[in-house]
Structures are given as structure tokens and as C-alpha cells.
Coordinates of C-alpha atoms in Angstrom, one line a residue:
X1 CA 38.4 42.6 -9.4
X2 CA 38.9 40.4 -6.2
X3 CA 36.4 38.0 -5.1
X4 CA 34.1 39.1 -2.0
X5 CA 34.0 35.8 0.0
X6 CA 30.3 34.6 0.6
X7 CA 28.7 35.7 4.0
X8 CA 29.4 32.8 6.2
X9 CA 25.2 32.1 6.4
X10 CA 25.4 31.4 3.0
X11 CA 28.0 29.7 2.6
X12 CA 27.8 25.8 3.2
X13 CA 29.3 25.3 6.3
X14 CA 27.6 28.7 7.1
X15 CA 23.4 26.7 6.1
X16 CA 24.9 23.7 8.1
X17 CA 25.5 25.5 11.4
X18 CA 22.2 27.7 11.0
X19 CA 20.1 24.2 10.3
X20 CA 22.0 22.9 13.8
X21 CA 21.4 26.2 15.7
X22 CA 17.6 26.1 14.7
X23 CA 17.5 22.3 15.9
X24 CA 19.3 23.2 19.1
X25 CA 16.5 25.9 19.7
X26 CA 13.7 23.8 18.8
X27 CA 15.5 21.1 21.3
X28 CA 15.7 23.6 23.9
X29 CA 12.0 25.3 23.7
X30 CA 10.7 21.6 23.4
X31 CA 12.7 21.0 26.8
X32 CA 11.5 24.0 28.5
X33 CA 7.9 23.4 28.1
X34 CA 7.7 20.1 29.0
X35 CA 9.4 21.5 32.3
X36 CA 7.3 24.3 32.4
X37 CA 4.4 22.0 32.3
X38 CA 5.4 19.6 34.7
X39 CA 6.0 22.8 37.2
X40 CA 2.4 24.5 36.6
X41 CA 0.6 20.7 36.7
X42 CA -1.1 21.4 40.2
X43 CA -2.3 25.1 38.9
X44 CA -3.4 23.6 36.0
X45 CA -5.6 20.6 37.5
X46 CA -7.0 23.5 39.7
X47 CA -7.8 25.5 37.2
X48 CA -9.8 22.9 34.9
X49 CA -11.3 21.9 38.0
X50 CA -12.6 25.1 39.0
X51 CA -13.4 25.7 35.4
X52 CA -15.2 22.6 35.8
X53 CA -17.3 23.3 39.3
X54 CA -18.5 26.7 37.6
X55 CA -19.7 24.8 34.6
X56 CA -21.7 22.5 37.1
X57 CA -22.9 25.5 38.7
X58 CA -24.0 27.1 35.6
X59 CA -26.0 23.9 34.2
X60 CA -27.5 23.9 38.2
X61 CA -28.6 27.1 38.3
X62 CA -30.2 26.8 34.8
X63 CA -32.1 23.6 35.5
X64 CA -33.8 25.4 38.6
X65 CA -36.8 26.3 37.9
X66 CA -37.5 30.6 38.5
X67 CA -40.0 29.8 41.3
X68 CA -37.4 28.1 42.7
X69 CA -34.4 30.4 42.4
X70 CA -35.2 32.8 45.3
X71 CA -35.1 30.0 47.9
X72 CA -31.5 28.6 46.5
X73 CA -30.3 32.5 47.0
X74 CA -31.9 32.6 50.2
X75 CA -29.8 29.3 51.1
X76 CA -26.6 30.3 48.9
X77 CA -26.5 33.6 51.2
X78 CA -27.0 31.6 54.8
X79 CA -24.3 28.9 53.8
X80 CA -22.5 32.1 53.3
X81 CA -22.8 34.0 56.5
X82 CA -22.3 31.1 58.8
X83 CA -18.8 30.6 56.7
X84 CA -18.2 34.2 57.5
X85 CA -19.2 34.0 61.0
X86 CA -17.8 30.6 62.3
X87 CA -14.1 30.4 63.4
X88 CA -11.6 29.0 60.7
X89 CA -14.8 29.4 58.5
X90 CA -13.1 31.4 55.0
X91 CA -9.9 29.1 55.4
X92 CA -11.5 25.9 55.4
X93 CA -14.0 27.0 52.4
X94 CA -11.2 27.9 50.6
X95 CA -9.4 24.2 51.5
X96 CA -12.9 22.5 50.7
X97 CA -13.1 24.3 47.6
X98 CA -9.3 23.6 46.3
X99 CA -9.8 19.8 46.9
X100 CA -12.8 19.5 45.2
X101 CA -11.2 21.4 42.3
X102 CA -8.4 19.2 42.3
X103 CA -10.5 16.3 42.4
X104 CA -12.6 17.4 39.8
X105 CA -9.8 18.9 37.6
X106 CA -7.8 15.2 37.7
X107 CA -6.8 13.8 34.7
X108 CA -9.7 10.9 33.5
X109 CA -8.7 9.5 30.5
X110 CA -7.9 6.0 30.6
X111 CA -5.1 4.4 31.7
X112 CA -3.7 2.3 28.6
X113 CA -2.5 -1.3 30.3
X114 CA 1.3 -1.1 30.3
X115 CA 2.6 -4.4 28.3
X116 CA 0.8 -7.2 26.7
X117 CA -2.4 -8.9 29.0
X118 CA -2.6 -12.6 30.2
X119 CA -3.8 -13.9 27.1
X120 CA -1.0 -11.8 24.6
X121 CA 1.6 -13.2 26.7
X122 CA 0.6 -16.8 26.2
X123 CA 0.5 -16.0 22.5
X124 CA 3.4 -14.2 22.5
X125 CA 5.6 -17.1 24.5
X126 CA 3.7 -19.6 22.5
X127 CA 5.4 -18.3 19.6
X128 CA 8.6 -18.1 21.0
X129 CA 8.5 -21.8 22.3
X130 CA 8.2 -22.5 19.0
X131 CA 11.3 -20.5 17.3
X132 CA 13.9 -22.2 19.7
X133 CA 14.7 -25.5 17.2
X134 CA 15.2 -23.2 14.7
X135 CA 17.3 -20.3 16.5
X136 CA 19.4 -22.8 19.1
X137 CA 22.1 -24.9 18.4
X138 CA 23.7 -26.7 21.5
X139 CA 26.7 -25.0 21.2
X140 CA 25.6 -22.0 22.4
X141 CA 26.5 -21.1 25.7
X142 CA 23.9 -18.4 26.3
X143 CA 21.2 -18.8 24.0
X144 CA 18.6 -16.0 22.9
X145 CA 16.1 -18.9 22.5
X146 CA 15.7 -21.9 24.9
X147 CA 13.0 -23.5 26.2
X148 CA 10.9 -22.4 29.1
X149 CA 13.2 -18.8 28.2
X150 CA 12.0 -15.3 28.7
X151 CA 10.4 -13.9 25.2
X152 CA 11.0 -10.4 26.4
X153 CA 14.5 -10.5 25.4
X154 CA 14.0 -12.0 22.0
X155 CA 10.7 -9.9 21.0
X156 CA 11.6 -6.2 22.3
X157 CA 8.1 -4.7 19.9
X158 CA 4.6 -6.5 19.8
X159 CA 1.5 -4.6 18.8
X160 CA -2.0 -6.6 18.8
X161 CA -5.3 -5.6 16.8
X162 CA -8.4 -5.4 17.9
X163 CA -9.1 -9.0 18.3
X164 CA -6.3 -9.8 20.2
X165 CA -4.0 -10.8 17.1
X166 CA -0.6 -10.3 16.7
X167 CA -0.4 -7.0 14.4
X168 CA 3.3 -6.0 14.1
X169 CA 6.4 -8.0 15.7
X170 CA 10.1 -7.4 15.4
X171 CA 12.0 -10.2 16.8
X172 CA 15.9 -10.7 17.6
X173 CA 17.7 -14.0 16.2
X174 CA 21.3 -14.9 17.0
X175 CA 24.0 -14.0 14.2
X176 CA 24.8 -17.6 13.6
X177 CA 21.3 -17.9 11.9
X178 CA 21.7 -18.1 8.4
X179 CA 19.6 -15.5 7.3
X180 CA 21.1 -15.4 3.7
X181 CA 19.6 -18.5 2.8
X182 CA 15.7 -18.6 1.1
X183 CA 15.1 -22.1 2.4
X184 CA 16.1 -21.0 6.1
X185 CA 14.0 -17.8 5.7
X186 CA 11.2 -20.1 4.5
X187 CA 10.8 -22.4 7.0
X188 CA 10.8 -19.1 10.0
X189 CA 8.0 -17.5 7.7
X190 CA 5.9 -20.6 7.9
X191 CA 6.0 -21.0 11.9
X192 CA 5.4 -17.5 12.5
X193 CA 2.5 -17.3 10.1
X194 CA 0.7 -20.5 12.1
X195 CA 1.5 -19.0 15.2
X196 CA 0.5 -15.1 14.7
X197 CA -3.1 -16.5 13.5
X198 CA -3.6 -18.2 9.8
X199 CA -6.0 -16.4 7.4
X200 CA -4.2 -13.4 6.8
X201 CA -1.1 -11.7 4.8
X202 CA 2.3 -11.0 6.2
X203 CA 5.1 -9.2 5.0
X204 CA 8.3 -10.2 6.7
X205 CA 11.5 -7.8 6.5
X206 CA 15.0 -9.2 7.4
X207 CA 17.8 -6.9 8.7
X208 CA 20.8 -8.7 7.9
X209 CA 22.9 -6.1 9.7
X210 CA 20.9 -5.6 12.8
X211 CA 19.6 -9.6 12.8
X212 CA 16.2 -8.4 13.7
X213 CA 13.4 -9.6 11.7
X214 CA 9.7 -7.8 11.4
X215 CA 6.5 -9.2 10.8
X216 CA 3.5 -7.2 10.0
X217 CA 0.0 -8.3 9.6
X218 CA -1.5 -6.7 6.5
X219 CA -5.1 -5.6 6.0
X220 CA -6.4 -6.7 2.8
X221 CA -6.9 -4.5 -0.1
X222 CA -10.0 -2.7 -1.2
X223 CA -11.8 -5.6 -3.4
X224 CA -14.7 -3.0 -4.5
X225 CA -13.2 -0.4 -6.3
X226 CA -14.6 -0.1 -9.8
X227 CA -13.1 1.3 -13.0
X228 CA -13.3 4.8 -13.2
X229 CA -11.9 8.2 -14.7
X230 CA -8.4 8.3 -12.6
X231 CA -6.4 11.2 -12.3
X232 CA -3.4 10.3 -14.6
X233 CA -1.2 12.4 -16.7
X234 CA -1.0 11.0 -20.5
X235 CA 1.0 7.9 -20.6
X236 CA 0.6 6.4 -17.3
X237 CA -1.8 3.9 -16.5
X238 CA -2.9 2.1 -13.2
X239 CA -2.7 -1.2 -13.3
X240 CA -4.6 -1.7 -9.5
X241 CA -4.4 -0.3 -5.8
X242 CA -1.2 -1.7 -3.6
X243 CA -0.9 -0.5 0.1
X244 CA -0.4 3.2 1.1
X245 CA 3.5 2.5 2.5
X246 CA 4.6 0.7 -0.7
X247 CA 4.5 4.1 -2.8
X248 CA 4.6 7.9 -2.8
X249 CA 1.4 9.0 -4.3
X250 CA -2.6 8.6 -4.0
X251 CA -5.4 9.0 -6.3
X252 CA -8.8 10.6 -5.4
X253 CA -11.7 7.8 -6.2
X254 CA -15.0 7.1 -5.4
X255 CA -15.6 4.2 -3.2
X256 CA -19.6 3.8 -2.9
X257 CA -20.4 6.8 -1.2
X258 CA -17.3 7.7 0.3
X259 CA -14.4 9.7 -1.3
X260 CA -10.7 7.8 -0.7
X261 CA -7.6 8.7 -1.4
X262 CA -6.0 4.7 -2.7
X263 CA -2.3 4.4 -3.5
X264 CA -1.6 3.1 -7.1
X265 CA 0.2 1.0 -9.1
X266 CA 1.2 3.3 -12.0
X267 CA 2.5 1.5 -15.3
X268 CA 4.1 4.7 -17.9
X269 CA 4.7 4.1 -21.1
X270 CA 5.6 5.3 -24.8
X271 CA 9.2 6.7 -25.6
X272 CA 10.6 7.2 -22.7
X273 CA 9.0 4.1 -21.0
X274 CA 11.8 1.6 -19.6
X275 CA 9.2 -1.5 -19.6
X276 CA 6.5 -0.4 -22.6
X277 CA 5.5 -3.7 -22.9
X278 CA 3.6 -6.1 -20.3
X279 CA 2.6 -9.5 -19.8
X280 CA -0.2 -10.7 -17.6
X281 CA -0.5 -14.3 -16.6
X282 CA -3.4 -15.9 -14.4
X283 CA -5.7 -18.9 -13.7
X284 CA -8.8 -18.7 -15.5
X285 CA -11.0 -16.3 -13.5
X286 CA -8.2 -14.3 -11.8
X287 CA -9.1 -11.7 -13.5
X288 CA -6.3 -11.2 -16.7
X289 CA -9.7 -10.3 -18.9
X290 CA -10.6 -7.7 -16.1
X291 CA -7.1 -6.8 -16.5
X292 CA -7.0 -6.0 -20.1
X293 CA -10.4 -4.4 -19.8
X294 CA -9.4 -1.2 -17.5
X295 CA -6.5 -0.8 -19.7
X296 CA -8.4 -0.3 -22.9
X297 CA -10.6 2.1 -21.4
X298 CA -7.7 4.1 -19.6
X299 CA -5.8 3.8 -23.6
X300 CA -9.0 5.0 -24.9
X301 CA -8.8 8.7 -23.6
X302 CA -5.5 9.4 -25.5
X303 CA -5.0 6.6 -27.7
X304 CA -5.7 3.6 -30.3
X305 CA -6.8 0.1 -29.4
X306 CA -6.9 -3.3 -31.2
X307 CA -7.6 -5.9 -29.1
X308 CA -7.2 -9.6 -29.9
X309 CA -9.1 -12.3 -27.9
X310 CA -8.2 -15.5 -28.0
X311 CA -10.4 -16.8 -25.6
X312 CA -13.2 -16.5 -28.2
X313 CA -15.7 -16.2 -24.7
X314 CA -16.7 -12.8 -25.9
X315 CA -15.1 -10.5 -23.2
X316 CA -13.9 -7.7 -25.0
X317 CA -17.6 -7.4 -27.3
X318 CA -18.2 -4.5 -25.3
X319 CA -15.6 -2.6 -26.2
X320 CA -16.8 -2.8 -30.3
X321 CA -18.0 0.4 -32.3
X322 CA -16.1 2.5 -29.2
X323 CA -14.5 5.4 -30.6
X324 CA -11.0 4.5 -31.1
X325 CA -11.3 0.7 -31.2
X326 CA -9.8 -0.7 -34.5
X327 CA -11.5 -3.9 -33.9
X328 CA -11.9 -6.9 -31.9
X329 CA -10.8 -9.9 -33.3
X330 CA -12.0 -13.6 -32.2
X331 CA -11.0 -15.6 -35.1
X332 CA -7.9 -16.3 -36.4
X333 CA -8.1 -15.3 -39.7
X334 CA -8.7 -11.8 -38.4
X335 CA -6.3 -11.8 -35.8
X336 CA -3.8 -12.6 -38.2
X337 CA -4.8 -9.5 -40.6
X338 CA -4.7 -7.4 -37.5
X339 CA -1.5 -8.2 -36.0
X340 CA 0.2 -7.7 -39.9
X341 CA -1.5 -4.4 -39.8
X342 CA -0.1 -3.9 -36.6
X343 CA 3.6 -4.5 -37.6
X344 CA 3.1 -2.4 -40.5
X345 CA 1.9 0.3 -38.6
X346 CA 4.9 0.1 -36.4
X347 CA 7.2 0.2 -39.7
X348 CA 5.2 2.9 -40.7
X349 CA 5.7 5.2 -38.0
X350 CA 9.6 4.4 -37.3
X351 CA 9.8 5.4 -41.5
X352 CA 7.9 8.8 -40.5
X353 CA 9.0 9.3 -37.3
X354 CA 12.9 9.1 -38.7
X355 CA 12.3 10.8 -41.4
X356 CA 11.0 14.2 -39.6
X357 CA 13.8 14.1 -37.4
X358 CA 16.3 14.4 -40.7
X359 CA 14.1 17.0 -41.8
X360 CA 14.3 18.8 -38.0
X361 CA 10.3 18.5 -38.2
X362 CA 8.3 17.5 -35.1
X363 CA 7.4 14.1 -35.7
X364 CA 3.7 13.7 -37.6
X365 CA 0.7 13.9 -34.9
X366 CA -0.2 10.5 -36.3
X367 CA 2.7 8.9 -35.1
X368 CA 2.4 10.5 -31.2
X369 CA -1.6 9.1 -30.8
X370 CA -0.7 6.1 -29.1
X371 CA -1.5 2.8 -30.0
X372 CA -2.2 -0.6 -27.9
X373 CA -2.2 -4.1 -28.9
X374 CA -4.1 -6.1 -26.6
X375 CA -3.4 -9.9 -27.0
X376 CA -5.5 -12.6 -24.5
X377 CA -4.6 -15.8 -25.0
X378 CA -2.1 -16.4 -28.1
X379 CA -1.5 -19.8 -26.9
X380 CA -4.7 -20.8 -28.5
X381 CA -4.2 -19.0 -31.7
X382 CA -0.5 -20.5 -31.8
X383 CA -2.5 -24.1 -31.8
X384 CA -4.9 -23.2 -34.3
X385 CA -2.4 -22.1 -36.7
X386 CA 0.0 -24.9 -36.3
X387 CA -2.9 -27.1 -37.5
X388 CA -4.3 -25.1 -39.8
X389 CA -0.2 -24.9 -41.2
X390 CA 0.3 -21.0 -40.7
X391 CA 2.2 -18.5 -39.4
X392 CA 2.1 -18.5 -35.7
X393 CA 0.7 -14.7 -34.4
X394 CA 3.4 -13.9 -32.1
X395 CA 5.5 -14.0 -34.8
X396 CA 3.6 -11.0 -35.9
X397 CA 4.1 -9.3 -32.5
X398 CA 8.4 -9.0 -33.1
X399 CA 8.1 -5.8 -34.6
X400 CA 5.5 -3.8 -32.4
X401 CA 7.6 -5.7 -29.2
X402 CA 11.1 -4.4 -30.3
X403 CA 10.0 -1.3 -32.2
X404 CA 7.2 -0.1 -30.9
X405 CA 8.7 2.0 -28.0
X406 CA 9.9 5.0 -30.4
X407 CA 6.8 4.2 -32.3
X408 CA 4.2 5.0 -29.3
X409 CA 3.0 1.3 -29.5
X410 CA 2.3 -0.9 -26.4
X411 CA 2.2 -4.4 -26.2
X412 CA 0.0 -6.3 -23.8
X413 CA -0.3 -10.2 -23.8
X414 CA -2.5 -12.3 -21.0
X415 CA -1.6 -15.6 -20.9
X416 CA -3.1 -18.5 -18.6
X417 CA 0.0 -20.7 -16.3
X418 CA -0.9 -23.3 -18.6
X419 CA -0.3 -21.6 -21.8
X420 CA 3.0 -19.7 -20.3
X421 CA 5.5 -22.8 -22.6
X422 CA 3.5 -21.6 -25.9
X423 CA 4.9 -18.0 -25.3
X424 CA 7.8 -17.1 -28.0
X425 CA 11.1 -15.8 -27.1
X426 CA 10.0 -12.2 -28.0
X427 CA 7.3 -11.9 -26.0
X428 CA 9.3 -13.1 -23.1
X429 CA 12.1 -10.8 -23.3
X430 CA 10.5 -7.5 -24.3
X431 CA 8.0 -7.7 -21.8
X432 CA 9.3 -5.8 -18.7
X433 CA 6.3 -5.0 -17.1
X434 CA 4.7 -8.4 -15.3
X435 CA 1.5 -8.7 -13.4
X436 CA 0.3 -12.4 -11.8
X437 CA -3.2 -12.6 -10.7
X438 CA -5.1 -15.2 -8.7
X439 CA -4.0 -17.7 -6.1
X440 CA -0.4 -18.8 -7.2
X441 CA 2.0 -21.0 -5.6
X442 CA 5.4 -18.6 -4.6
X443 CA 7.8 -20.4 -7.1
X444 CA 5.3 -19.6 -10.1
X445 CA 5.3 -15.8 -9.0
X446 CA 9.2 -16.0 -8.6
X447 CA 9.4 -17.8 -12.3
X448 CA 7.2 -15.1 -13.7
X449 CA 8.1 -11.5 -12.0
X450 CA 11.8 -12.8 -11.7
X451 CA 11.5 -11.9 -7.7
X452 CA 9.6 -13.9 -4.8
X453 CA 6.5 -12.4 -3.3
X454 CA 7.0 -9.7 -0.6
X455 CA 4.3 -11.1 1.6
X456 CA 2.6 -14.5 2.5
X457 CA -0.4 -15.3 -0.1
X458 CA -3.7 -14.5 1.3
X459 CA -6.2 -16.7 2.4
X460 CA -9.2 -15.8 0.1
X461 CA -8.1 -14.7 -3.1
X462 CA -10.5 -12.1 -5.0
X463 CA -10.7 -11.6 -8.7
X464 CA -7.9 -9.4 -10.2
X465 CA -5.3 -9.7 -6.4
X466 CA -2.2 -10.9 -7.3
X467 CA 1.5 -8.9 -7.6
X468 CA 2.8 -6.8 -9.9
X469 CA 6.5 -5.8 -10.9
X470 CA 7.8 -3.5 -13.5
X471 CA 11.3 -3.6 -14.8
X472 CA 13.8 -4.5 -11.9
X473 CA 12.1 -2.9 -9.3
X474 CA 9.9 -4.0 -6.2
X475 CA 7.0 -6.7 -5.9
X476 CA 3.7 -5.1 -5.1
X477 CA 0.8 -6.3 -4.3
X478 CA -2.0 -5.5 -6.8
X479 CA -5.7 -5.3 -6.6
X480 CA -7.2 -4.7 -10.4
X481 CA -10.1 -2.2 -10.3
X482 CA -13.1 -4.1 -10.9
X483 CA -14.3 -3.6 -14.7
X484 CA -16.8 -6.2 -15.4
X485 CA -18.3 -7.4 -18.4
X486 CA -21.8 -5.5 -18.9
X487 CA -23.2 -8.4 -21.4
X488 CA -22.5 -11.0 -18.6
X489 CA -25.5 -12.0 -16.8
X490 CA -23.7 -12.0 -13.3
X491 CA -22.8 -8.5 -13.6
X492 CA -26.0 -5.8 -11.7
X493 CA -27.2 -3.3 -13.4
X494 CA -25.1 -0.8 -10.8

């Protein structure tokens, strides 16, 4: 039996030339009311303003008091008659009562000033005055960027805030700039973030093909939100709160009163995880122990935890007799025991795991609870063993790091900038997932997340704002939900 071709609507070139028709329509009805309204304007203005006159008529007549009304008919019907009566008289009500229509009916919203004020253009040619030694050589014969030069050629967008800041710029540099070089990048970065006002973050973006360049102020990110219950499937877990154009999704939380829908920073792992494991590095107070805190409770609802502190300060002692905490180990004796446990455990469940696969058996429900290993701090326990003359506990951590993504284990380590030397070769390499908290200098974010910052640091620098990366892709910015310590002192009782 022959073939019937497809109709033509179906076919491919057929959907292509139905999408364009449809757009061609849209064009065309799009068109012809913006014509149409351009033709009716003056019957429309009448109209609102004889819509409007009625309505003042109305609120008139019910503001007169009732012994009052019979005289205002009595007058109504006089005005009337001599109308009637007089020569011209209906014609020139009618014109009287059009213009006030028209006058009424006029459009009053307010004008918004066409192009940048007095002030925004000193700013704005400020700025460029201070561009040109960077984007002139003398060997141009018609520069962009001279001085005493009109900025409206080089800055075709500018937006201001509120205060009369710069908010969003997209400038035009000449082709000879070298815009493929970090140090040259650099050094532009620098003057525009003195010149569009210091105190805040920028994120620049470079069009290498276009040789436009676009500065946006950012707003900073929600210091306040606390840990919560976050609408997650099993397996992913948010690290912190980034802005709302970096990714794709929002989650519903409660910001003091107020219901807010925050874009987050969603780390997955287990077996199908490309960066299971993660390493955290900070100052001391950035927030790494704030960190580590909202991801034991967020492993908690479908998991194990066994969380090693090396800080011995007593951060994680809330977190002791929680159902499904293993334990909480300050010492190095125990930490020890618990990491070997650990790397058992891992054996363990690759042993079981491999051996119901041979079997064509799911694999036990033991081996698919998950199971975290939360490390703060080995640096310290590194020292302690080397004098007491044992076994370093990252040496411990080999097995769950290389293993422990077909076993459903997850690594985390926190590590302070001073301790990042002390770090073994394993934890290095199989920790994809990188977060760096507190105020940092750009090379150390560039040494740790493999990838310079996306955006100028900020001024102020809250607990638990840093950047975070995972795997090869982007740098965002990161806010960690606050989870504070209920046995400190400083935390209230809210």
C-alpha cells in the first residue's frame, strides 16, 4: 500500500508557514488598532470627558442638600430657556459643552522627562571623561572617546534609581580595546565602579562580538531569610538564595510576615549527582558553620547524618539525640572511629548494592537512605594527629569521596582560607561542588571555584554571602539561609 503524503499543515514546512501566517495576523491586528486608536483619539477624549462632567454632576447633585434642590431645578430650567431662546444659543451650548469635554477628557498622567536631567548628565559625562585613557590611543583618527566628547554616542542606554544612581549602563568601546585580556577588563571594572557610586555590587557583561559592555547595579540579597521546610524533591538541597535572573525556578518562603517567592541555589545529589560532594571554605564567622547547619536539617528529612566538628566550639551540639544523627564528634579519638565507620559503611553498601544487581534485585532499602558526612575543620584534626603520631582523618574520607556516589553518601568539608594547604589531594579533586563565604579577595574566589566572581564584592558583607559554583557551571552569588545556633547567647528567642 502507497504512502498518503501528510497534509501540508502538518507537515513541517506546512507548522512553519501556519506559525508565520499567525505572526503576520497578530502583526497586522496589532497595526490596525494602534491606527484605529490614533483615528478615534478626539471621540475618545470626548467621551471620557463627558463621562467625566456627568460624574461631576452626579457627586453635585448629591451633595445639595433636598431643601436646596428645587431652587437648582428652578435655575437648571432658566439657564435652559434663555439657551433655547437666544440666537446661536443650542450651537454655542453644544461648542461650550464639547470644549469642556475635551478639556476635561485630556490625558493627565505625567509626562516622564525625556532623557537624563542636569545632574544625570554630569554623572553620566563624568564617567565618560574618565574612560577616554583607557579607550583612546592617538592613532585614532575619529575616536569614540576624547576629551570634552559627546557621551551620547558612547553610552546609547542609562537607567538611574531612585536616588539618582546609575542603575543599568551599556556602553560602546572601540574594537581595538583588548577585551580578551582579564587585566584590561579589570582595570575598566574598577573606574566604572568609582564613578557609578561605591558601596554597591556590579555585574559587568562583555560582548566581545558587539564590543558593547553592560553594567548593572545589583540590589543586595535578602540577608533575613531563616532556615525553613523548602519545597524540594528528595535529593536536592538549597544551598542559599541568588538573584531571580540567574536561574529558572523559585521557592515559596516565609519572609516575616510576607509570603516571597526567592530563587535558589539547588545542590542534587546521590547517584545520579555530577558534583555529590562539596567543599565550603570561609573566614571565621562567614558563616561555613551556618552552612553546614541548614544542610543537616534539609539531610534530616530523608536521610542519615554524622557530623564531625573540628572546631570543638560546640556548633553542631544542637543537632545531638535528633532522630537520624549518628553522632557528633568533637574529639579526635571519636572522629577517627566515625570516619572508619564511615568508610566501612561505604564498602558496605557498594558490597550490597553490587550484589543485588547480579541477583536482578532492587538494591536493599538500607543502602538508598542517604547518608551525609559533615566535616568542619579537618585541618585541625590533621594537626592533632600528626602529633599525637596517627592516621590523618581525611585519609579516612578516600573511600566515602570516590565511592560514595553509587553508595548514596555525601561528602561535605568546611575549611577556613587558612587551613585550605592542610586539605589532601582527595578532598580537593572529588569535591565538585564549591561555596566561598565571607568577604574574599577575587583571586581567592578564582583559586577556589576555578572561575572569577561574576560581580564586584559588596560593600558590607553579611554572614553566610559569598558565591557558589557546582561542577563547571556558572558563579552565583549565594546568600545561606540563616540557621543560628539556639545554645548561643546572641541568638533571640524568635
Amino acid at each position: 500500500m502507497a504512502r498518503r503524503p501528510l497534509p501540508r499543515i502538518l507537515s513541517k514546512d506546512g507548522a512553519q508557514l501556519a506559525r508565520t501566517q499567525l505572526a503576520r495576523s497578530r502583526e497586522l491586528a496589532r497595526t490596525a488598532a494602534d491606527s484605529a486608536t490614533d483615528v478615534l483619539h478626539p471621540l475618545i477624549t470626548l467621551s471620557r470627558g463627558l463621562r467625566r462632567l456627568a460624574s461631576a454632576g452626579r457627586r453635585r447633585w448629591a451633595d445639595t442638600p433636598k431643601d436646596r434642590r428645587g431652587p437648582l431645578l428652578f435655575l437648571v430650567a432658566c439657564l435652559v430657556l434663555v439657551v433655547v431662546l437666544a440666537p446661536y444659543g443650542p450651537l454655542l451650548a453644544v461648542i461650550t459643552v464639547m470644549a469642556a469635554a475635551g478639556w476635561q477628557g485630556r490625558d493627565r498622567t505625567p509626562r516622564v522627562p525625556e532623557g537624563p536631567d542636569e545632574s544625570q548628565t554630569e554623572r553620566l559625562q563624568a564617567l565618560y571623561e574618565a574612560l577616554v585613557p583607557y579607550f583612546s590611543v592617538p592613532e585614532d583618527p575619529a575616536p569614540l572617546y576624547a576629551h570634552g566628547g559627546e557621551w551620547q554616542k558612547a553610552v546609547p542606554t542609562h537607567e538611574f534609581d531612585d536616588a539618582g544612581r546609575v542603575a543599568h549602563l551599556v556602553l560602546r568601546y572601540p574594537a581595538y580595546f583588548p577585551d580578551g585580556e582579564p587585566e584590561a577588563r579589570a582595570r575598566i571594572e574598577r573606574v566604572l565602579t568609582a564613578k557609578a557610586g561605591r558601596g554597591r555590587e556590579y555585574r559587568f557583561g562583555w560582548d566581545e562580538e558587539g564590543n558593547q559592555l553592560a553594567v548593572t547595579a545589583l540590589a543586595p540579597l535578602p540577608p533575613d531569610i531563616v532556615a525553613q521546610h523548602f519545597v524540594t524533591a528528595p535529593g536536592e538541597t538549597v544551598l542559599g538564595f541568588t538573584d531571580p535572573s540567574e536561574v529558572q525556578r523559585t521557592l515559596p518562603l516565609s519572609y516575616g510576615e510576607e509570603q516571597l517567592d526567592v530563587p535558589p541555589v539547588v545542590w542534587r545529589t546521590g547517584t545520579r549527582s555530577t558534583e555529590p560532594h562539596l567543599l565550603a571554605v570561609g573566614q571565621p564567622g562567614s558563616g561555613t558553620s551556618t552552612l553546614m547547619r541548614s544542610l543537616a536539617l534539609q539531610a534530616l528529612r530523608h536521610g542519615d547524618v554524622l557530623i564531625v566538628d573540628g572546631g570543638g566550639t560546640g556548633e553542631y551540639a544542637c543537632l545531638t539525640g535528633r532522630d537520624g544523627v549518628l553522632a557528633v564528634e568533637c574529639a579526635l579519638p571519636g572522629a577517627l572511629a566515625s570516619l572508619e565507620w564511615a568508610a566501612q559503611e561505604t564498602e558496605r553498601r557498594l558490597v550490597a548494592i553490587n550484589l543485588a544487581r547480579q541477583a536482578g534485585d532492587p538494591p536493599p532499602a538500607d543502602t538508598r537512605r542517604p547518608l551525609w558526612v559533615l566535616v568542619d575543620r579537618p585541618s585541625v584534626f590533621a594537626h592533632l594527629a600528626e602529633v599525637d603520631g596517627r592516621e590523618d582523618p581525611q585519609a579516612l574520607l578516600r573511600v566515602p569521596l570516590r565511592h560514595g556516589r553509587a553508595a548514596n553518601v555525601t561528602v561535605v568539608v568546611a575549611e577556613h582560607f587558612d587551613g585550605l594547604d592542610a586539605l589532601s589531594d582527595a578532598v580537593r579533586q572529588q569535591t565538585r561542588a564549591r561555596v566561598v563565604l565571607g568577604p574574599t579577595a577575587t583571586c581567592q574566589v578564582e583559586s577556589v571555584l576555578g572561575a572569577a566572581p561574576p560581580t564586584t564584592p559588596p560593600a558590607q558583607v553579611p554572614p553566610g554571602r559569598g558565591y557558589a559554583r557546582l561542577g563547571q557551571g556558572p558563579v552565583h552569588r549565594l546568600q545561606v539561609p540563616r540557621t543560628p545556633d539556639p545554645y548561643d547567647d546572641a541568638t533571640s528567642d524568635a
